[in-house]
PDB file of C-alpha atoms in Angstrom:
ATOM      1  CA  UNK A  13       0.000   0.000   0.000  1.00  0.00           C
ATOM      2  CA  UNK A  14       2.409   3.019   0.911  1.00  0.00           C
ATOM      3  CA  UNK A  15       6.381   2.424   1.050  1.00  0.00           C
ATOM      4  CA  UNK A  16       7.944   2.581   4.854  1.00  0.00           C
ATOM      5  CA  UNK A  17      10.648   3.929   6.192  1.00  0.00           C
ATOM      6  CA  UNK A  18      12.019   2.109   9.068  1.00  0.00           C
ATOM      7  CA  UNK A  19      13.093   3.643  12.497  1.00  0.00           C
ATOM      8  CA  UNK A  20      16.423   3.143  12.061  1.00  0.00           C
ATOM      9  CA  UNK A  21      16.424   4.659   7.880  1.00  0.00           C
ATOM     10  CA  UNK A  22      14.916   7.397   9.494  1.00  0.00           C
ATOM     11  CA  UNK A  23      17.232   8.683  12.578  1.00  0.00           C
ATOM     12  CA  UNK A  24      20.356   7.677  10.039  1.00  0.00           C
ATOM     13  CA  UNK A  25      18.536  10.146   6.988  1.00  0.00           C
ATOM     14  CA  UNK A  26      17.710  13.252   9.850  1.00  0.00           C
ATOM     15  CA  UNK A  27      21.276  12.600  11.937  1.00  0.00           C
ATOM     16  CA  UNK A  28      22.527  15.918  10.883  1.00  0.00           C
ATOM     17  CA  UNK A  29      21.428  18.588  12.091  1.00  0.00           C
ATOM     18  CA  UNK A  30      21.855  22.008   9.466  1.00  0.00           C
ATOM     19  CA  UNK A  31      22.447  25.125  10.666  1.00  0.00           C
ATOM     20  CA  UNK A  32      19.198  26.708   9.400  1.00  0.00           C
ATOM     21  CA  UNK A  33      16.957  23.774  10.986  1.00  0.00           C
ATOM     22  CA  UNK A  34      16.510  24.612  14.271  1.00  0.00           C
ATOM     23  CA  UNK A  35      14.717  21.923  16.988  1.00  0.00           C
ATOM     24  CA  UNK A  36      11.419  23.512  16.463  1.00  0.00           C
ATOM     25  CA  UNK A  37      11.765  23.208  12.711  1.00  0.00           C
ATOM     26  CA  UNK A  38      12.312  19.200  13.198  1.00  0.00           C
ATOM     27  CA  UNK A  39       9.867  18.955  15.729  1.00  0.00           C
ATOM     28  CA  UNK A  40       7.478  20.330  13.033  1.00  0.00           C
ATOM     29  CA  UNK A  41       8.778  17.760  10.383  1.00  0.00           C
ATOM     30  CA  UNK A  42       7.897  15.017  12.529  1.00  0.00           C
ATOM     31  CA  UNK A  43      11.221  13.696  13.180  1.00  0.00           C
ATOM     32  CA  UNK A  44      10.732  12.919  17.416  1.00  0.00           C
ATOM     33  CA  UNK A  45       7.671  11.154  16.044  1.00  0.00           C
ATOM     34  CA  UNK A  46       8.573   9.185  13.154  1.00  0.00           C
ATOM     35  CA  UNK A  47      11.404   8.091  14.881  1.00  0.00           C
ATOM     36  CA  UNK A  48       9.769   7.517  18.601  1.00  0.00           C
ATOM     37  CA  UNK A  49      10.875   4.369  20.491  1.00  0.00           C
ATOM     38  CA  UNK A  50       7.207   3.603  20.684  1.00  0.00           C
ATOM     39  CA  UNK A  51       5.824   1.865  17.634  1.00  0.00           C
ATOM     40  CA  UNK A  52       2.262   2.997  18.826  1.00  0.00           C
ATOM     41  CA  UNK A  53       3.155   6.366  18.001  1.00  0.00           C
ATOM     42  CA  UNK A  54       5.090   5.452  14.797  1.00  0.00           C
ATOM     43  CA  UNK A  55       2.504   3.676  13.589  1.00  0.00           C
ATOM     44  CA  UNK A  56       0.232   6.342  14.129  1.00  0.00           C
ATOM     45  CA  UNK A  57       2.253   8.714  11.876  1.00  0.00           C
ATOM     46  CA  UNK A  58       2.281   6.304   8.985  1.00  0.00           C
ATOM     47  CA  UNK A  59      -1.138   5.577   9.447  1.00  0.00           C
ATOM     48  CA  UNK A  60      -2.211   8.961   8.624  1.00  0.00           C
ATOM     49  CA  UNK A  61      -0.309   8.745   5.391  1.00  0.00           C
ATOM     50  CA  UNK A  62      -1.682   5.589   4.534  1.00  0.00           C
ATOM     51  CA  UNK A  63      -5.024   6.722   4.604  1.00  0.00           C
ATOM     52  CA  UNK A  64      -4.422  10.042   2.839  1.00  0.00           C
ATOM     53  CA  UNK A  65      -3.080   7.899  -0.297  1.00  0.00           C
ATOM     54  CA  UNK A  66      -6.428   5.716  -0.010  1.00  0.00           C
ATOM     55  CA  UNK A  67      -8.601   9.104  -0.420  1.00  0.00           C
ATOM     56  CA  UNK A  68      -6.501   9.906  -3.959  1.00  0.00           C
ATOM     57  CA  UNK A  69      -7.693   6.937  -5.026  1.00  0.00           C
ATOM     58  CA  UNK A  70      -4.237   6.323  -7.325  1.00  0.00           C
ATOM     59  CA  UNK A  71      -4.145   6.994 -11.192  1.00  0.00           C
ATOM     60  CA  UNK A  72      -1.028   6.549 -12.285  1.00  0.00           C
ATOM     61  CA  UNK A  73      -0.837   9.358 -14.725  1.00  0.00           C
ATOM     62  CA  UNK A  74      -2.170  12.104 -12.345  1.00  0.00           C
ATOM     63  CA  UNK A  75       0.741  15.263 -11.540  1.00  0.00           C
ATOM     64  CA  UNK A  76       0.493  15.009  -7.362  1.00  0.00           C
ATOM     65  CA  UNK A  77       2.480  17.603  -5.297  1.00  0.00           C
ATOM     66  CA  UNK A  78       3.793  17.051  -1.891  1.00  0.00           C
ATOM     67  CA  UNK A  79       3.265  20.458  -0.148  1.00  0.00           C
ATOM     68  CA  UNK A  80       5.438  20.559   3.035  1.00  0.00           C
ATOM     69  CA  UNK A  81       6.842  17.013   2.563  1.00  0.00           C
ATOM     70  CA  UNK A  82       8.865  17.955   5.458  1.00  0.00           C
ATOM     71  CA  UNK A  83      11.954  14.661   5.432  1.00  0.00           C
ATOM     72  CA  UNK A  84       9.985  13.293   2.537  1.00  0.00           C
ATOM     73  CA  UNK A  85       8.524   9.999   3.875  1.00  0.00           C
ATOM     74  CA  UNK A  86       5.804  10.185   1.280  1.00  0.00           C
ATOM     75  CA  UNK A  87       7.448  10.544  -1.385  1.00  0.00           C
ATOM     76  CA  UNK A  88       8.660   6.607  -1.935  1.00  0.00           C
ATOM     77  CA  UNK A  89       5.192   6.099  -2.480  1.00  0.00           C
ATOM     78  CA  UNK A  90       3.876   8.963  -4.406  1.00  0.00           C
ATOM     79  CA  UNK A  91       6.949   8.337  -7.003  1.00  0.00           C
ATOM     80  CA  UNK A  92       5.855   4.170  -7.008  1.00  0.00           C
ATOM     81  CA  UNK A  93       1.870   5.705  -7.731  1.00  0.00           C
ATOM     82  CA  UNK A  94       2.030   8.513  -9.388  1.00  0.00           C
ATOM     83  CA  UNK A  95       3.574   9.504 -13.073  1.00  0.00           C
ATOM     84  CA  UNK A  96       4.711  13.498 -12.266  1.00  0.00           C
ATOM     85  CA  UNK A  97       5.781  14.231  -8.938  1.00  0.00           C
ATOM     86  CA  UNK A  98       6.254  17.217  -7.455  1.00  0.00           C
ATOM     87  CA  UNK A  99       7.350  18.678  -3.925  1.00  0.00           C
ATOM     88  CA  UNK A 100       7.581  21.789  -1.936  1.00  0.00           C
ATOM     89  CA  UNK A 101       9.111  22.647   1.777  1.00  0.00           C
ATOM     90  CA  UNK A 102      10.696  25.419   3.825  1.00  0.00           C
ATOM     91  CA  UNK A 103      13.215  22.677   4.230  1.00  0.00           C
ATOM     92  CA  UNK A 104      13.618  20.239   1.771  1.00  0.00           C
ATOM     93  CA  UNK A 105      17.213  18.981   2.633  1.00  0.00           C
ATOM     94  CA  UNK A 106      16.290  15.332   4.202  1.00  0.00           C
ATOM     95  CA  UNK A 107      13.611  14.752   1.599  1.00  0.00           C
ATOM     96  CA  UNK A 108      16.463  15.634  -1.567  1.00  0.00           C
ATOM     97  CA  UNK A 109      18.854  13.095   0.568  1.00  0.00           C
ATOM     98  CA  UNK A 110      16.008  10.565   0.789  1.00  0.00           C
ATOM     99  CA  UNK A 111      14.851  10.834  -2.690  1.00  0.00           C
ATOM    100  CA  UNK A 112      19.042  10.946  -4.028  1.00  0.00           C
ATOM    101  CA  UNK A 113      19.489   7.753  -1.862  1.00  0.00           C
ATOM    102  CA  UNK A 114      16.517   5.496  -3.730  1.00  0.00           C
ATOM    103  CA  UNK A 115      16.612   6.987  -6.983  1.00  0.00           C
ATOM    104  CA  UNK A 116      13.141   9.001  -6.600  1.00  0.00           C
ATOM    105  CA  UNK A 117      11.833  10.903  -9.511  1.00  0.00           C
ATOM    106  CA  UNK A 118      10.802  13.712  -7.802  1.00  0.00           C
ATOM    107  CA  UNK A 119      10.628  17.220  -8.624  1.00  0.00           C
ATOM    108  CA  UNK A 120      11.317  20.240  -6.322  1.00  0.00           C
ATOM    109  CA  UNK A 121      10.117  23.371  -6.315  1.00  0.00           C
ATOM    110  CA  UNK A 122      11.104  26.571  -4.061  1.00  0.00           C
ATOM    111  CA  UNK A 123       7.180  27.473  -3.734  1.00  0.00           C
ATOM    112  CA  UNK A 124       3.716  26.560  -5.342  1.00  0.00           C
ATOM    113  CA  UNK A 125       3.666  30.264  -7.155  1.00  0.00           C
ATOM    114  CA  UNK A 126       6.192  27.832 -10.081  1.00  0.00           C
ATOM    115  CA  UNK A 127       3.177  25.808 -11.282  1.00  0.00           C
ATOM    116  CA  UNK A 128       0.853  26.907 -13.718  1.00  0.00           C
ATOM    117  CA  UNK A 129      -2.463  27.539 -13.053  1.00  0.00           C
ATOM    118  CA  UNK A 130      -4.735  24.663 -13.229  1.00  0.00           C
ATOM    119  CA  UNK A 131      -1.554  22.156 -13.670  1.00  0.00           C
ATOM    120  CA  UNK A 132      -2.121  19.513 -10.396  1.00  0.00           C
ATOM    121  CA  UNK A 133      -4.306  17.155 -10.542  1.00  0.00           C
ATOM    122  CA  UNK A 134      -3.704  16.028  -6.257  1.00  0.00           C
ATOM    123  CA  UNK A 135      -2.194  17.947  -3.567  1.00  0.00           C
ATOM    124  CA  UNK A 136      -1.343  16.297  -0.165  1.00  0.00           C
ATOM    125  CA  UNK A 137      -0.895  18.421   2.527  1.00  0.00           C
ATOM    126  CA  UNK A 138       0.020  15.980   5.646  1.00  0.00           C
ATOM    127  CA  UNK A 139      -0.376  18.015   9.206  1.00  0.00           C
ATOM    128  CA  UNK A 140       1.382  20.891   7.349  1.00  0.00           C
ATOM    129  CA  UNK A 141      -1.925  23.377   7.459  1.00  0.00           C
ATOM    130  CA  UNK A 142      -1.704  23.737  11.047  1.00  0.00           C
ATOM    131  CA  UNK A 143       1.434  25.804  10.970  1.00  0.00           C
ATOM    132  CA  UNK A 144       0.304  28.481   7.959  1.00  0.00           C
ATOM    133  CA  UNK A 145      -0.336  31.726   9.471  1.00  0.00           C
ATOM    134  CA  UNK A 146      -2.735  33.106   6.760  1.00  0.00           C
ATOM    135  CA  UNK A 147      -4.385  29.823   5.658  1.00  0.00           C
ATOM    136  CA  UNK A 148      -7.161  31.490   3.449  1.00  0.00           C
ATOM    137  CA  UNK A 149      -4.207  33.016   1.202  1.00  0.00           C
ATOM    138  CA  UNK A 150      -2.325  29.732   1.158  1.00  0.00           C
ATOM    139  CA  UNK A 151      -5.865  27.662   0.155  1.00  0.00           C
ATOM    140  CA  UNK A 152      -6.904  30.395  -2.482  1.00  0.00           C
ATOM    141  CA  UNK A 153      -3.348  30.274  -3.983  1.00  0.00           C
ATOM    142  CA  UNK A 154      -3.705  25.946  -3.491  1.00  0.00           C
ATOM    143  CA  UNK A 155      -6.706  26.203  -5.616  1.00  0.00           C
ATOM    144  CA  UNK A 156      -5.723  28.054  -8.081  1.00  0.00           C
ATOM    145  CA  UNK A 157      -2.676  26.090  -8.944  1.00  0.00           C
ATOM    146  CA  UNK A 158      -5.263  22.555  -8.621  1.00  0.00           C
ATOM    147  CA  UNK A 159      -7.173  21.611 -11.911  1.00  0.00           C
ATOM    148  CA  UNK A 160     -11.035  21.785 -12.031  1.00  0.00           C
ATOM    149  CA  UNK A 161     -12.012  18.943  -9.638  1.00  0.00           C
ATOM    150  CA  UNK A 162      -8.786  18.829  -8.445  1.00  0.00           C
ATOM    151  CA  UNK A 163      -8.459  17.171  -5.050  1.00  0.00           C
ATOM    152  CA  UNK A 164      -6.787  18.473  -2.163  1.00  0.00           C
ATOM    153  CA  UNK A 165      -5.662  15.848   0.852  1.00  0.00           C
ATOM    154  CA  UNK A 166      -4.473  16.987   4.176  1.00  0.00           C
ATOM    155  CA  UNK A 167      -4.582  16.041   7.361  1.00  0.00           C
ATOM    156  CA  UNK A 168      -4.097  17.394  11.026  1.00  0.00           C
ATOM    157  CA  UNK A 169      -4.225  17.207  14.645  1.00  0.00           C
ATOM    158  CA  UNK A 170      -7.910  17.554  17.216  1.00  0.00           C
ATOM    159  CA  UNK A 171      -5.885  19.190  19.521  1.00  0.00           C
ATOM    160  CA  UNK A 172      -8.298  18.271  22.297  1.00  0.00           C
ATOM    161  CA  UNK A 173      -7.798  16.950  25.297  1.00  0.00           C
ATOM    162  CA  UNK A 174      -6.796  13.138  24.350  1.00  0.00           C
ATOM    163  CA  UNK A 175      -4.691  14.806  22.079  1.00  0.00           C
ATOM    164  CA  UNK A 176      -2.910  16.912  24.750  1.00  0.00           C
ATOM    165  CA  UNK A 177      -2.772  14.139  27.050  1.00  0.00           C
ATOM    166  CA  UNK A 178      -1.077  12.121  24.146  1.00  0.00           C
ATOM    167  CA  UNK A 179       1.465  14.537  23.257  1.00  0.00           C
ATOM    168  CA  UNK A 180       2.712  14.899  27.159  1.00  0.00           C
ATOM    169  CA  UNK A 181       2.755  11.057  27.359  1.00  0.00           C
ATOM    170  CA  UNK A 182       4.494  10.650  24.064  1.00  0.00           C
ATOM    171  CA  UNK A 183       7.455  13.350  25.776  1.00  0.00           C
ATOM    172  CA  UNK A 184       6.361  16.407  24.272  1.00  0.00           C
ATOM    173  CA  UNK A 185       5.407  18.211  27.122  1.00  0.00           C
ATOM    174  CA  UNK A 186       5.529  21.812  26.047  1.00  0.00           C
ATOM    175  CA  UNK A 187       5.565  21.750  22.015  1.00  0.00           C
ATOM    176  CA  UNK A 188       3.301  22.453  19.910  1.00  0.00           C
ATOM    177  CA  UNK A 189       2.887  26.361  20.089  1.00  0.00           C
ATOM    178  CA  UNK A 190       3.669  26.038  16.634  1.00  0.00           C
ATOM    179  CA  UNK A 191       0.034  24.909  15.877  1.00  0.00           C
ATOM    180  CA  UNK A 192      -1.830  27.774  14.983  1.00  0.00           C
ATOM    181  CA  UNK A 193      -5.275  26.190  14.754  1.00  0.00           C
ATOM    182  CA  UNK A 194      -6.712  22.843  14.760  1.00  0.00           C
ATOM    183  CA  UNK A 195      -8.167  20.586  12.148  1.00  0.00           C
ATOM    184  CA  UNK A 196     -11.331  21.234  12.108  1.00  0.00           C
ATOM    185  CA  UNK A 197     -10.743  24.966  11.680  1.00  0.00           C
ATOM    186  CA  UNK A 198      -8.552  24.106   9.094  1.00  0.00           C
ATOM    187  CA  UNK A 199     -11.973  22.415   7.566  1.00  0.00           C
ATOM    188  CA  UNK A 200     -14.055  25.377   7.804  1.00  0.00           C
ATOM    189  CA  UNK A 201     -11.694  27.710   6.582  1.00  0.00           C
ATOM    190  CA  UNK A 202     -11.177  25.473   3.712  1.00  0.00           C
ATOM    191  CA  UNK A 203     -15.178  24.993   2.871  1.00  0.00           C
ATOM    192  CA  UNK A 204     -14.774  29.171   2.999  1.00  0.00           C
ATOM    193  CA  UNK A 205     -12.578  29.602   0.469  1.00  0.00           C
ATOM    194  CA  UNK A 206     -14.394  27.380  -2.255  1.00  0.00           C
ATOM    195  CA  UNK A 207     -13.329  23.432  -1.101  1.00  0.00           C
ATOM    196  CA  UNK A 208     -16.022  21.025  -0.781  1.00  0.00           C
ATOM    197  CA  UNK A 209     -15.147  18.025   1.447  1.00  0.00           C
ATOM    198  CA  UNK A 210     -15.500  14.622  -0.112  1.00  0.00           C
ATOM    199  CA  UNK A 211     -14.020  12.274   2.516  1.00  0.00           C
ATOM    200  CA  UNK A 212     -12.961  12.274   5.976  1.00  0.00           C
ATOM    201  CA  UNK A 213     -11.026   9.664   8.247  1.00  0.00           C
ATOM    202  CA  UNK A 214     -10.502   9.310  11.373  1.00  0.00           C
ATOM    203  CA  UNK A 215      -7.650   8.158  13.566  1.00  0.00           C
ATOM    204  CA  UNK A 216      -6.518   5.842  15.877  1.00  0.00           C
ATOM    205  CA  UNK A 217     -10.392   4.894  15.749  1.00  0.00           C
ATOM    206  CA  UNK A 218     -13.243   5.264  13.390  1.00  0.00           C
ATOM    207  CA  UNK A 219     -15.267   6.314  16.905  1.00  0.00           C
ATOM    208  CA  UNK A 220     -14.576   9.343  19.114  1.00  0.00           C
ATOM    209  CA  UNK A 221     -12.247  10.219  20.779  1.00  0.00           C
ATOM    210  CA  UNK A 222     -10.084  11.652  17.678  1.00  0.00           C
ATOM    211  CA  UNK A 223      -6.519  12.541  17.794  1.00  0.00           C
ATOM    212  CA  UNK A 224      -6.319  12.954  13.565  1.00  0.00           C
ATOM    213  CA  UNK A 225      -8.470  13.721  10.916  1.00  0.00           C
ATOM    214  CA  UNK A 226      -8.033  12.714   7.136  1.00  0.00           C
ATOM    215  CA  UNK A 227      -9.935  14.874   4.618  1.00  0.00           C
ATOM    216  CA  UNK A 228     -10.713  15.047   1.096  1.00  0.00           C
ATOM    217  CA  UNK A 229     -11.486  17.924  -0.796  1.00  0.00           C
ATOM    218  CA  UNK A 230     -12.568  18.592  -3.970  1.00  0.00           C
ATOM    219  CA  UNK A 231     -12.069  21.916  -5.602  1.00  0.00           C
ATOM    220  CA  UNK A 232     -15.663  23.906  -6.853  1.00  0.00           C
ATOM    221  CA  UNK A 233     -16.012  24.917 -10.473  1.00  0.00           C
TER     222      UNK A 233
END
């Protein structure tokens, strides 16, 4: 279904540490949980990806971009899927190292504003939405770049209180300031501003209490 990293590929691909990448940066690209000694947690993180791949609902000659693929763990699979694929982060250094190491066809760009309009036919955005600080630019600028019916993938935290309670069990007391809103604002902002949603998962469970939500999108005429 989607292509793993294991723990191990993982702390060995994000053991430097760049100057410009500071801890809150790697918090934000996952690495403490991607790489967390508990598989619970791991698995959780890869679950979220797996089900944002089932929502595209795979055609192999669709153009997909990765916005904020963070140390590109997605991108193994959307290169096996998908014909054209694209990719865009503040910090793409681990995901250029990943996709050098196993040969990944993947294409990089500095920001979205390089595609033409109406060029991308998927765009996942994995817990990235979260951290925007004017979302209604960033989803008006997404859509325009997206072809008619274009989909748009994301996913994100509750934030409430199982959530909280997870993240100080887990060991991260104390992070996550750099959440500016929740997933289900993320939702209604996105309805605003001319997305209609198709889809939605839940995680760990398909009952409440949620810690994750999976949503697709489809982009209005």
């Amino acid at each position: 279904m989607i292509i793993k990293l294991s723990k191990m590929e993982i702390e060995e691909l994000t053991k430097d540490n760049f100057d410009q990448i500071t801890e809150s940066d790697r918090d934000e690209m996952a690495i403490p949980s991607y790489s967390h000694s508990n598989p619970l947690i791991r698995w959780l993180m890869w679950k979220r990806l797996e089900l944002a791949f089932l929502l595209a609902k795979n055609g192999k000659d669709k153009t997909v971009l990765d916005f904020g693929c963070g140390i590109g763990v997605f991108l193994p699979t959307l290169d096996f899927h998908f014909t054209n694929v694209y990719a865009v982060d503040l910090f793409p250094y681990y995901a250029k190292k990943l996709c050098e190491k196993k040969g990944l066809k993947v294409d990089f760009k500095d920001s979205v504003n390089e595609f033409e309009d109406g060029s991308i036919d998927i765009i996942f955005s994995t817990d990235v939405l979260e951290h925007v600080d004017d979302l209604t630019e960033l989803l008006n600028l997404l859509g325009k770049k997206m072809k008619s019916n274009g989909k748009l993938i994301i996913s994100g935290p509750t934030e409430n209180i199982v959530y909280r309670i997870g993240r100080l069990l887990a060991g991260f007391a104390g992070k996550g300031d750099y959440h500016h809103r929740n997933i289900d604002d993320i939702i209604n902002t996105s309805i605003e501003n001319g997305f209609e949603v198709q889809e939605v998962r839940y995680l760990p469970f398909k009952i409440p209490p949620y810690l994750f939500k999976v949503i697709s999108f489809v982009k209005n005429k």
